[in-house]
Coordinates of C-alpha atoms and ligand atoms in Angstrom, one line a residue:
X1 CA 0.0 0.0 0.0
X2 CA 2.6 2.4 1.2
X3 CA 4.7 1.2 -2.1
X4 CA 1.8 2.1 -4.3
X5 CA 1.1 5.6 -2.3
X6 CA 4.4 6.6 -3.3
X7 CA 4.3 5.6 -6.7
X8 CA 0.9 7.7 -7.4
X9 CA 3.1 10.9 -5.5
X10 CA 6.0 10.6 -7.7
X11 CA 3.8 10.1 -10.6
X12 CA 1.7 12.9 -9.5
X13 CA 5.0 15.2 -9.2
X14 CA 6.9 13.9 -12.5
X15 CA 3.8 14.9 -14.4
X16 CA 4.0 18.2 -12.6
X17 CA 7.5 18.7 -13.3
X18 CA 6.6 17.7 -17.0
X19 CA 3.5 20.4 -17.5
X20 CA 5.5 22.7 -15.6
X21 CA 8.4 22.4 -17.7
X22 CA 6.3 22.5 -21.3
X23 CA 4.9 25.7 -20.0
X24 CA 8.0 27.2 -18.7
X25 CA 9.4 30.2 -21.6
X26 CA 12.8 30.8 -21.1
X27 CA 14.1 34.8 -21.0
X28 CA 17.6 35.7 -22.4
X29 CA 19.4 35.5 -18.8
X30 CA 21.6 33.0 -16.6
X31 CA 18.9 33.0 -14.0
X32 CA 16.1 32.5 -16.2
X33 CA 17.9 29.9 -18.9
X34 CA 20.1 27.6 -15.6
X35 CA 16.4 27.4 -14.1
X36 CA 15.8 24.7 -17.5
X37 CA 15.8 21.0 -16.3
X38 CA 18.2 19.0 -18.5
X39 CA 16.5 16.6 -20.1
X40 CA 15.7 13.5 -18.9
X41 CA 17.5 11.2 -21.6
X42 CA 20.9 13.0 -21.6
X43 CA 21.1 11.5 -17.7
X44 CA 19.8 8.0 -18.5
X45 CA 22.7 8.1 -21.4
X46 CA 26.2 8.0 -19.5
X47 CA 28.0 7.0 -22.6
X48 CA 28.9 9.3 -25.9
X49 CA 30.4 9.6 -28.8
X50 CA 32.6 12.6 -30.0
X51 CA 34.1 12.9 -33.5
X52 CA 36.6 15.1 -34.4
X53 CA 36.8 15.5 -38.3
X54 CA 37.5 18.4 -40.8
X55 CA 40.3 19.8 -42.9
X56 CA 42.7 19.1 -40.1
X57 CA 41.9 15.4 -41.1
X58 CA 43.9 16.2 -43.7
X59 CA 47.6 17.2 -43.1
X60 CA 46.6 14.5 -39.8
X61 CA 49.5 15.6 -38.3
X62 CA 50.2 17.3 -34.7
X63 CA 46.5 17.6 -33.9
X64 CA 43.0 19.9 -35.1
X65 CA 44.9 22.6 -34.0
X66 CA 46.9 22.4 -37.1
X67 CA 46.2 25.4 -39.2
X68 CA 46.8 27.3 -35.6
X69 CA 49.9 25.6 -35.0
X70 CA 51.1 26.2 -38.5
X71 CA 50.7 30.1 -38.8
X72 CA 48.6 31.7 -35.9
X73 CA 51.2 30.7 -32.8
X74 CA 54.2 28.5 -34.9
X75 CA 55.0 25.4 -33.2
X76 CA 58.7 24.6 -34.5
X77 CA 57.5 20.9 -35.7
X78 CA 54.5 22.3 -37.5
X79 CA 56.4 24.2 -39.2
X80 CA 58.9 22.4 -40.2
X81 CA 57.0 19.4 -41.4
X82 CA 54.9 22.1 -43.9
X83 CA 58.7 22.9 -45.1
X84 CA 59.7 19.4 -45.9
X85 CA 56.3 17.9 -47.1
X86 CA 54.4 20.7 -49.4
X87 CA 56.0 23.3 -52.1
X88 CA 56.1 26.8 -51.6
X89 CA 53.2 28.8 -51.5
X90 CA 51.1 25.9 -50.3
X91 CA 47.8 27.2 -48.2
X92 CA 45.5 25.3 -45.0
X93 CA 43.0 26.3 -47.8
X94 CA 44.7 24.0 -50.5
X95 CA 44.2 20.7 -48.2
X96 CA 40.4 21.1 -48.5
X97 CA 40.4 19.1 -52.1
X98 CA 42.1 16.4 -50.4
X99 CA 39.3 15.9 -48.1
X100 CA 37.8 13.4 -49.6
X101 CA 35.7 11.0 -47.5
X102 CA 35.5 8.2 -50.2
X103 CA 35.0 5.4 -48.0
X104 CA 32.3 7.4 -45.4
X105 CA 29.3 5.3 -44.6
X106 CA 27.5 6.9 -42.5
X107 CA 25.6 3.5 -40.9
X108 CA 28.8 1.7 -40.7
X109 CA 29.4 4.5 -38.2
X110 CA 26.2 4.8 -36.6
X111 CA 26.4 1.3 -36.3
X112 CA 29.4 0.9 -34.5
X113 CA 28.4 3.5 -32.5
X114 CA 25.4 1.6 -31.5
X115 CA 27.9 -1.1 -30.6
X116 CA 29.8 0.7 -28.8
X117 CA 26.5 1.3 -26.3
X118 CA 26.6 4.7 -26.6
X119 CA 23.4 6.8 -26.9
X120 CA 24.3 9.9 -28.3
X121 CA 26.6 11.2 -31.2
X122 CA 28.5 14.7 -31.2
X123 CA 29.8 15.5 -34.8
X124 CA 32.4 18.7 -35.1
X125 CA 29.5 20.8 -37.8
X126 CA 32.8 23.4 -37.5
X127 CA 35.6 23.3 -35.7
X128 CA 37.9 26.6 -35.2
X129 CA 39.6 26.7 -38.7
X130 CA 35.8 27.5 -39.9
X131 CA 35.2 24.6 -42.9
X132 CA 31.4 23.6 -42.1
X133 CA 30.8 20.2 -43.2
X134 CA 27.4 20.6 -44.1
X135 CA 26.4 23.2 -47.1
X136 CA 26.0 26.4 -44.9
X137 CA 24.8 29.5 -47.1
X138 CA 26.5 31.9 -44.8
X139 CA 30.0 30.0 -45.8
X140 CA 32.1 30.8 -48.8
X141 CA 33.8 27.7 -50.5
X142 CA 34.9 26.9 -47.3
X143 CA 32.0 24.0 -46.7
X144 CA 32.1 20.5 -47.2
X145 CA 29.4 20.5 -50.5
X146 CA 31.7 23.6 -52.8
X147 CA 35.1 21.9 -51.5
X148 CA 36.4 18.8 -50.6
X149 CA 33.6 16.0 -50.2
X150 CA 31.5 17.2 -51.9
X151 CA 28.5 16.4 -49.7
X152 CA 27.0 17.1 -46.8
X153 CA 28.8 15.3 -44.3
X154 CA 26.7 16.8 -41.2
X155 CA 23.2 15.8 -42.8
X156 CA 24.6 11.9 -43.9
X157 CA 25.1 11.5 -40.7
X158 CA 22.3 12.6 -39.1
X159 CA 20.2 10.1 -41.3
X160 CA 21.9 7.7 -40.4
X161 CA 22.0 8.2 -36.4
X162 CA 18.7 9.1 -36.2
X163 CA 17.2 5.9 -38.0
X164 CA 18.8 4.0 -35.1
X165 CA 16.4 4.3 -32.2
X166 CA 18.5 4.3 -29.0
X167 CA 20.9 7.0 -30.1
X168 CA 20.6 10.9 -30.2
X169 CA 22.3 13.4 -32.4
X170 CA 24.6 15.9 -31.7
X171 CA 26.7 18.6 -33.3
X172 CA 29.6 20.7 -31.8
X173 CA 30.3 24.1 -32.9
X174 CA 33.1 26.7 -32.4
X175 CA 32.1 30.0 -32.0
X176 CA 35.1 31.5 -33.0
X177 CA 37.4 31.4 -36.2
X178 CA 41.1 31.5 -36.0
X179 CA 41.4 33.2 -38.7
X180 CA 37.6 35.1 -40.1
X181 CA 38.3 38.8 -41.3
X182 CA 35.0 39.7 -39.7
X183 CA 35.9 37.7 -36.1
X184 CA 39.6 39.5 -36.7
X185 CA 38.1 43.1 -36.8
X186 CA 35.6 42.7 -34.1
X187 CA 38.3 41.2 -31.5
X188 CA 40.4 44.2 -33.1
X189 CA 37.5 46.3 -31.5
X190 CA 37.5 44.9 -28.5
X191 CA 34.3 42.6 -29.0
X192 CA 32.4 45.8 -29.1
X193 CA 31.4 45.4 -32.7
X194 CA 29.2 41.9 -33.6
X195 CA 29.7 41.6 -37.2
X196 CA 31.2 38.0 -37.0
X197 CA 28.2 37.0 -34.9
X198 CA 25.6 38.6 -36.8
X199 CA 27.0 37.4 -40.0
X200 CA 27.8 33.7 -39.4
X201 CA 27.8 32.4 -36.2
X202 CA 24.2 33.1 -35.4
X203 CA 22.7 32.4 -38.9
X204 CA 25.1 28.9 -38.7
X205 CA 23.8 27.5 -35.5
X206 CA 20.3 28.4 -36.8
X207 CA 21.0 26.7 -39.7
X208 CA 22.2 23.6 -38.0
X209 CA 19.2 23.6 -35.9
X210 CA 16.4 24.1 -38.4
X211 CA 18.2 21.5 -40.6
X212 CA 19.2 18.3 -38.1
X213 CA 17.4 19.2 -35.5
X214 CA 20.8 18.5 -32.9
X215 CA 19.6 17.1 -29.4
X216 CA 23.1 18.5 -28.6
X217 CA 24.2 21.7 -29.3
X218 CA 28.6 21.2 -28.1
X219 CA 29.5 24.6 -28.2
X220 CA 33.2 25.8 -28.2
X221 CA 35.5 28.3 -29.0
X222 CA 33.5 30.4 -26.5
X223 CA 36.6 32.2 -24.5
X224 CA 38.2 35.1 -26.3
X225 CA 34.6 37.0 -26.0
X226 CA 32.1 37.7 -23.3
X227 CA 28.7 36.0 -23.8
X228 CA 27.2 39.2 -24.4
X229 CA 29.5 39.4 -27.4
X230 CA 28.6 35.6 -28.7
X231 CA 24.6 37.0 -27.7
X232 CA 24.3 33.0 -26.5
X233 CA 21.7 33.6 -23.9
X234 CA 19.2 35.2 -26.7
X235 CA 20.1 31.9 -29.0
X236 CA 19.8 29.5 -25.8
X237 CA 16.1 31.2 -25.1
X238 CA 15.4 30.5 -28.8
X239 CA 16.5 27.2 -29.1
X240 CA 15.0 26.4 -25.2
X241 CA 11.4 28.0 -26.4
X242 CA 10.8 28.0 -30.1
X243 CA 13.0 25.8 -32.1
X244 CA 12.4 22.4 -33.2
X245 CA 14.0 21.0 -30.5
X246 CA 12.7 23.0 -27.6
X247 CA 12.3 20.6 -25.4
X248 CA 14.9 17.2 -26.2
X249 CA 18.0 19.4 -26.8
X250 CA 20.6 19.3 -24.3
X251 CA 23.4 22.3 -24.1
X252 CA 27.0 22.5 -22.7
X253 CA 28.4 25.3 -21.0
X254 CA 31.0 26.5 -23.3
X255 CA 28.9 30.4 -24.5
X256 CA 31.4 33.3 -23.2
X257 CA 34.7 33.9 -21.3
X258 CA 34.0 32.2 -17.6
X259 CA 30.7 30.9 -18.7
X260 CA 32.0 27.6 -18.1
X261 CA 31.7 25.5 -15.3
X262 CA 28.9 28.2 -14.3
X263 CA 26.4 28.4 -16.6
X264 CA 24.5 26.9 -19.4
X265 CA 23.1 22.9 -19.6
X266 CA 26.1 19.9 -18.7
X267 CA 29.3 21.2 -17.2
X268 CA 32.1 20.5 -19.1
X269 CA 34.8 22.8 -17.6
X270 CA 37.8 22.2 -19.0
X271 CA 39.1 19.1 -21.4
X272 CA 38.9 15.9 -19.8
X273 CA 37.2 17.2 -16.5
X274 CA 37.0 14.2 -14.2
X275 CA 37.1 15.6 -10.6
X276 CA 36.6 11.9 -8.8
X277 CA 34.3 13.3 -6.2
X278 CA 30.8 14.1 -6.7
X279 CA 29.4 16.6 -8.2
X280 CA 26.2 18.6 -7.9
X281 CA 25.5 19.9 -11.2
X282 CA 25.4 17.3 -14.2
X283 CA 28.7 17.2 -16.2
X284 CA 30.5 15.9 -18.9
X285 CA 33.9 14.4 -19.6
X286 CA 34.6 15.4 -22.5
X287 CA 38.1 13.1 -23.6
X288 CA 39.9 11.3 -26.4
X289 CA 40.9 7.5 -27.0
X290 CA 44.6 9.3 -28.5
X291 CA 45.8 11.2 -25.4
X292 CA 47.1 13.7 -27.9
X293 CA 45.1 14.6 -30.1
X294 CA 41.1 15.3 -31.0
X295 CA 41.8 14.8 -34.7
X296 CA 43.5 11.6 -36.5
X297 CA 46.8 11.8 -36.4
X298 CA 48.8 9.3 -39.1
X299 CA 52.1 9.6 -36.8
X300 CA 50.3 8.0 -33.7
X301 CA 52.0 5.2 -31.6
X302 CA 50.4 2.5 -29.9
X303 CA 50.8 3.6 -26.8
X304 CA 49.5 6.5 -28.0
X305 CA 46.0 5.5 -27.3
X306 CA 44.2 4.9 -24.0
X307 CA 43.8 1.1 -23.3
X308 CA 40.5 -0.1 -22.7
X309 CA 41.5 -0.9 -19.0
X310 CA 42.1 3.0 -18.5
X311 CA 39.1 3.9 -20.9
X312 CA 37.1 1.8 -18.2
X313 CA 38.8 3.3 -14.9
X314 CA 37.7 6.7 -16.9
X315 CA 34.5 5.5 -17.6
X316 CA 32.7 4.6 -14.1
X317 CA 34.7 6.8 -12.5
X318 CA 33.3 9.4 -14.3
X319 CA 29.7 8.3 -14.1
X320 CA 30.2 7.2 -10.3
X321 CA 30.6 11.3 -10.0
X322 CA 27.6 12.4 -11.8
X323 CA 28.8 12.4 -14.9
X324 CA 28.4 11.5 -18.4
X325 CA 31.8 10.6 -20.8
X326 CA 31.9 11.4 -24.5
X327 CA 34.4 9.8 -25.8
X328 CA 36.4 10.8 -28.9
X329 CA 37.7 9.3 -32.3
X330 CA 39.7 10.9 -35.1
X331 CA 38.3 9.6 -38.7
X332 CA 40.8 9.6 -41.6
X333 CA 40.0 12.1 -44.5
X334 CA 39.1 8.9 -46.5
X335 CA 35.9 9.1 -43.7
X336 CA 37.4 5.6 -42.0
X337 CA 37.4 5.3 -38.5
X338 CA 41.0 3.6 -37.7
X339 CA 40.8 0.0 -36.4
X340 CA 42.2 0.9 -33.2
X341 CA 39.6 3.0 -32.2
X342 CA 36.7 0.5 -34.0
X343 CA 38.5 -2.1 -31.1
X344 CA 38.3 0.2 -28.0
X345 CA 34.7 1.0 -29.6
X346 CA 33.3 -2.9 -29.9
X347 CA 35.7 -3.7 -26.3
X348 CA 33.8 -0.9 -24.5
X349 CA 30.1 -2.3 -26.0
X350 CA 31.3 -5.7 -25.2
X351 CA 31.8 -4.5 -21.3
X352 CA 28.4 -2.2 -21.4
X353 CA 26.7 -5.7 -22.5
X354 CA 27.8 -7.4 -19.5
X355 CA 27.3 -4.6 -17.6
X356 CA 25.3 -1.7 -18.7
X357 CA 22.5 -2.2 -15.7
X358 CA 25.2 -0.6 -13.5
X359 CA 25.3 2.3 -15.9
X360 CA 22.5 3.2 -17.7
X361 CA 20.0 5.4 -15.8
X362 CA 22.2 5.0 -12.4
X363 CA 22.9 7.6 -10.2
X364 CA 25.3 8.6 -7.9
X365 CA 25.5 6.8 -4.4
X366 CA 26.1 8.2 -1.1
X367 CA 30.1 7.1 -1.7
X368 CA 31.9 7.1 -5.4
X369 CA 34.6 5.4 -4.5
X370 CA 35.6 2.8 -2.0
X371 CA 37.1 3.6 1.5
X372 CA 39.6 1.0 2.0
X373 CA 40.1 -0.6 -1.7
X374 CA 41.1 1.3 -4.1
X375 CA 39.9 1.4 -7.6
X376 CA 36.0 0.7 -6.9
X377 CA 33.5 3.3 -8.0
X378 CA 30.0 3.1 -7.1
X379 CA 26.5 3.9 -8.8
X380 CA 23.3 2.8 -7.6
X381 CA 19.4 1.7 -8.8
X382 CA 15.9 2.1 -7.3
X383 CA 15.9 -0.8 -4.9
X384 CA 18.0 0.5 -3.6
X385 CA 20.4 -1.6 -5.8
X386 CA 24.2 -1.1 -5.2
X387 CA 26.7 -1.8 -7.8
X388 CA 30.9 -1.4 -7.3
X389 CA 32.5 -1.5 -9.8
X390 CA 36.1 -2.7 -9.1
X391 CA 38.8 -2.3 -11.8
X392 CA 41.8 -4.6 -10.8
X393 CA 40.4 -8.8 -10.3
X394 CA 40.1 -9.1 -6.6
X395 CA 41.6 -12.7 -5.8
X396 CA 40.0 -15.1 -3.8
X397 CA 38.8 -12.1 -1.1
X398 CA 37.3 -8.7 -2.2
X399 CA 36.5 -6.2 1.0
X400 CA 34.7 -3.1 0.7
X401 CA 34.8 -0.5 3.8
X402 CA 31.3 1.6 2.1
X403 CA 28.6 -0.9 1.8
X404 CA 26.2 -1.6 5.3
X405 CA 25.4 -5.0 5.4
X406 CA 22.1 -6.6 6.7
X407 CA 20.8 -10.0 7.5
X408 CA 19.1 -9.4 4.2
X409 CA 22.3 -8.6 2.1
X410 CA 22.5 -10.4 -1.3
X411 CA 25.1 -10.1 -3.6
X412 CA 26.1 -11.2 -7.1
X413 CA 28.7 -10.8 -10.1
X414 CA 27.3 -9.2 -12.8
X415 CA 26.9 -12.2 -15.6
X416 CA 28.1 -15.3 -13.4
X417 CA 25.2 -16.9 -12.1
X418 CA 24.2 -17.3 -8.3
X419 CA 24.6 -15.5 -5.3
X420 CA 28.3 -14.9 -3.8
X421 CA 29.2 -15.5 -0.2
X422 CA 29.9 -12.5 2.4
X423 CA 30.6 -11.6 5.6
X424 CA 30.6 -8.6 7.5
X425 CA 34.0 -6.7 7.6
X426 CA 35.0 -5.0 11.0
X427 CA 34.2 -2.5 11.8
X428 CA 31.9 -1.9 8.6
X429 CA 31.5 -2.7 5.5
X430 CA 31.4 -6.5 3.9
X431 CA 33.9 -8.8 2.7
X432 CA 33.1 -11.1 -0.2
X433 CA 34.5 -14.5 -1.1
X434 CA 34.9 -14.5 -4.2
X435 CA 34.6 -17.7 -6.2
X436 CA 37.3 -20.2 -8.5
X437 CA 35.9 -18.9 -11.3
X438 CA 37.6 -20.8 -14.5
X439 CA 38.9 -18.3 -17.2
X440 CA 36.4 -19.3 -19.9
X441 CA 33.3 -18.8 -17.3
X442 CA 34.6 -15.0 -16.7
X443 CA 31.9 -12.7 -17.4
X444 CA 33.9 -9.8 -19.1
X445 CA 37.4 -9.8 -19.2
X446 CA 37.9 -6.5 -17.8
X447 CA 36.2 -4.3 -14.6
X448 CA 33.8 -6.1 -13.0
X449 CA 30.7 -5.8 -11.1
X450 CA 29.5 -6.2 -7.9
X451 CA 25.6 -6.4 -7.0
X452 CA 24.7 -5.7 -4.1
X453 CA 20.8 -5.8 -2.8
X454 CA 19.5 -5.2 0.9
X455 CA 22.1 -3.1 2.4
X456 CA 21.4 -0.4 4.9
X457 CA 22.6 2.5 3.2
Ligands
NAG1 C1 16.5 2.9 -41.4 O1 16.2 1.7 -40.6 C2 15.3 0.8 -41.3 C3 14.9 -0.2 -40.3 O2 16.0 -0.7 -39.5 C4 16.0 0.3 -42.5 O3 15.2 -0.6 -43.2 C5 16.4 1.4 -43.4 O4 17.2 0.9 -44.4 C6 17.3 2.4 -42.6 N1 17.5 3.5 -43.4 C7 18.8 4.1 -43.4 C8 18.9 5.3 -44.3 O5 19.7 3.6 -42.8
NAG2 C1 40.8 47.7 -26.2 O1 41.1 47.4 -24.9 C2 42.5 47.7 -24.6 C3 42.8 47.3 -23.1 O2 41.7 47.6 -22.3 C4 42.8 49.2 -24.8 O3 44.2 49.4 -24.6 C5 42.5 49.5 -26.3 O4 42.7 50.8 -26.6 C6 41.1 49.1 -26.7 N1 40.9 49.2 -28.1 C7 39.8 49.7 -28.6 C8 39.8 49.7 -30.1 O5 38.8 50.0 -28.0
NAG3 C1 8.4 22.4 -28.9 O1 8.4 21.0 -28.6 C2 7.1 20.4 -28.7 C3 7.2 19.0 -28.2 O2 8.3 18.3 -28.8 C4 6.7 20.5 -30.2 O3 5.4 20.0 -30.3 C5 6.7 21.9 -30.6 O4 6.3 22.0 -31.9 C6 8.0 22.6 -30.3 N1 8.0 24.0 -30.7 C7 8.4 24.4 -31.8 C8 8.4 25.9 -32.0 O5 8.9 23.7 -32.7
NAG4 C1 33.3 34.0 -13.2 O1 32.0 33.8 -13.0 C2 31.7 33.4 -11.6 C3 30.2 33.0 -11.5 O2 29.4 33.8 -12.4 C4 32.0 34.6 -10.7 O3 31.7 34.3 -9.4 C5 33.4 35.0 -10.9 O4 33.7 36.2 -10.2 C6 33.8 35.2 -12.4 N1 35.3 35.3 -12.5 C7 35.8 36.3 -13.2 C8 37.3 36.3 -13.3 O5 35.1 37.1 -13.9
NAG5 C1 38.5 7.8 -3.4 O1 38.6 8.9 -4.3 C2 39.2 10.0 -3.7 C3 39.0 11.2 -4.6 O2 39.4 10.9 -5.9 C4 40.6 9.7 -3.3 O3 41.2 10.9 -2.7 C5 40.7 8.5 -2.4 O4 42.0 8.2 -2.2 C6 39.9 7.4 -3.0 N1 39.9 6.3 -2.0 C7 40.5 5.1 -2.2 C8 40.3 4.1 -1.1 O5 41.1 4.9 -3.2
NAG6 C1 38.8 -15.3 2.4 O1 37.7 -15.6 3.2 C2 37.5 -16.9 3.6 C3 36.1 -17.0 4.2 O2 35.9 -16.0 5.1 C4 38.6 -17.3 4.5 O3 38.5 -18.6 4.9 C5 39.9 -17.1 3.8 O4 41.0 -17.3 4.7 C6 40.1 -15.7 3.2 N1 41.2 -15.7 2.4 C7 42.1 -14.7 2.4 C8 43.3 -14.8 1.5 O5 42.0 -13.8 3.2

């Protein structure tokens, strides 16, 4: 009775929250636009995927930053490899032909993606050299349908995603350009001129909006400019009240010099946040399977590339801390994503298939981490349902210092059947035998779970 009481209350309240959130129009402010709640889905989802992919594909050398590294701020090695490798004269602008995405298929991707277990896509629609990889009409030659490709990269994709029913689509976008004339004279000002804006950011992301319909709008390239400059609360009202994704889209946080971590929809803060404790506001860790590099790079070295071990640790560490991970892989400029990242890709779907109940739509516990073992991160279920993860294979005795035992207490191994032996640790916590299991019975090969039902806290 009691059970059913509070179901009809939290029914009652969700479907308040729901009406109240329909009615809710958002005004051009912080106060107003940090009131939205985030969508529900974007939560539930914990795992992303993030592709970096452009011109800088290209030269795939050093990183995205390329152009940048080249001739805005010179690294010596950028440099020097444009000296040895292309003639004289040779401009970022003359790679663009070389873009050419032959072997892209678009459901091969989405596909993978799938596998991977992720529910949501982010695609780079412009990063900061400015090449749009769909056909914007407020870009000159410098898009992926007059140059390059010679298609629209942005709206294959989104095809492609969307036709798969448990994954969203996403598109990042810089805000700035390196190297714009009209983003040049406006910083020249002092921000206190909005040509840039007026002239292509605003009409881009309201392109990219009307066309694909994004349930994520990444922004970046936010931090030369104040948000007043950028005018990204009068686009985050529009998008929150009257576009066609009023109410699905999800936001970041990157709209304006120390916007960041402070305002706007999922903190991302900086690159790779992962703070390890818990953290009040829903976040993001926004990282990359090459440790160096967002964009393919053809020079890369094994070790170069996160192991699924650490992409794991990473993982439920970051959504033991209220966090989601979107995780990042280069594509080639043929539009092939390099078997090394297709490997970390099917390892990590292999894991979530085992596993996934301890991620998907979990939520933080009252401890992330262990207390006496180290490398055992926590998320829990209605239930309440408990699950550590623990990242190194415990031997014959696993004991955790968090978990309040009762007489009740049942606990299992994710994917080995039956129900393990325990005893209470002293002073707290339990301590778990943990079973011969023969190598060919192991569940995953790689992190695994602990299930535990009836505890006191
Ligand atoms: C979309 O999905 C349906 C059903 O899975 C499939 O028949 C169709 O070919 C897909 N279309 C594209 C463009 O992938
Ligand atoms: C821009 O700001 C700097 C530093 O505050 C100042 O020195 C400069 O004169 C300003 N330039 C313009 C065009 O307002
Ligand atoms: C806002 O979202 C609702 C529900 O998805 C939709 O019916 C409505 O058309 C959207 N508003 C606009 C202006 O597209
Ligand atoms: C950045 O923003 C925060 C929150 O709005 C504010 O408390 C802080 O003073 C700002 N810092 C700077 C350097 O402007
Ligand atoms: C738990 O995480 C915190 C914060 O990351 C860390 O300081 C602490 O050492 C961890 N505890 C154990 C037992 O590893
Ligand atoms: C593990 O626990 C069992 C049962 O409590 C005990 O008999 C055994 O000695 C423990 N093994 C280790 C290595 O502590």
């Amino acid at each position: 009775m009691a059970f059913w009481g509070n179901v009809a209350c939290s029914l009652l309240f969700v479907s308040c929250v729901v009406l109240l959130s329909c009615d809710a129009r958002y005004d051009p402010n912080w106060g107003s636009l940090d009131k939205r709640p985030l969508p529900q889905w974007y939560d539930e989802a914990k795992l992303g995927i993030f592709i970096h992919w452009g011109v800088f594909s290209v030269p795939s050398f050093s990183s995205e930053w390329f152009w940048w590294d080249w001739q805005g701020k010179p690294l010596p090695g950028v440099v020097a490899f444009m000296e040895k490798n292309y003639r004289p004269g040779f401009t970022y602008a003359d790679f663009a032909e070389d873009f050419t995405t032959e072997f892209f298929n678009p459901d091969r991707w989405a596909d993978l993606f799938a596998a991977a277990g992720a529910k949501y896509v982010v695609l780079t629609s412009k990063h900061h050299e400015g090449f749009t990889n769909w056909p914007s009409k407020v870009s000159f030659n410098w898009n992926s349908m007059d140059n390059g490709p010679k298609r629209d990269l942005v709206g294959m994709l989104a095809d492609s995603v969307k036709n798969r029913t448990d994954l969203h689509f996403g598109l990042y976008h810089s805000l700035f350009e390196w190297f714009h004339p009209l983003y040049l004279q406006d910083k020249s000002r002092n921000f206190t001129t909005r040509d840039f804006v007026k002239m292509k950011t605003m009409p881009e992301l309201m392109e990219i909006v009307n066309a694909y319909h994004p349930e994520v709008i990444w922004s970046d390239g936010d931090w030369e400019a104040p948000a007043e400059y950028w005018q990204s609360q009068e686009f985050l009202a529009w998008l929150y009240n009257d576009s066609p994704v009023n109410n699905t889209v999800v936001t970041n946080d990157r709209w304006g010099n120390n916007i960041s971590c402070h305002h706007g929809g999922f903190y991302t803060c900086g690159d790779r946040f992962n703070p390890g404790t818990l953290q009040p506001h829903k976040w993001e860790n926004a990282m990359t399977i090459d440790k160096y590099s967002w964009g393919y790079r053809r020079n890369a070295q094994l070790s170069d590339y996160l192991t699924i071990e650490e992409l794991l640790a990473t993982f439920v560490s970051t959504v033991s801390c209220n966090g989601n991970m979107l995780m990042n892989v280069g594509p080639t400029k043929y539009g092939t994503i390099p078997p090394v990242f297709e490997e970390r890709l099917r390892q990590l779907g292999q894991w979530m298939s085992v596993n996934g109940e301890a991620i998907y739509s979990s939520k933080p516990w009252t401890h992330q981490n262990d207390t006496v073992t180290e490398g055992v991160w926590y998320t829990m279920k209605p239930g309440p349902v408990v699950y550590a993860t623990v990242l190194t294979w415990p031997g014959s005795n696993l004991t955790l210092g968090a978990p309040t035992s009762t007489s009740a207490t049942v606990i299992s191994l994710l994917g080995f059947p039956g129900n393990l032996n325990w005893k209470p640790a002293s002073p707290s916590g339990v301590i778990i035998n943990i079973p011969p299991i023969p190598i060919n019975k192991m569940p995953c090969k790689w992190a695994w779970v602990f299930k535990m039902e009836g505890l006191s806290n």
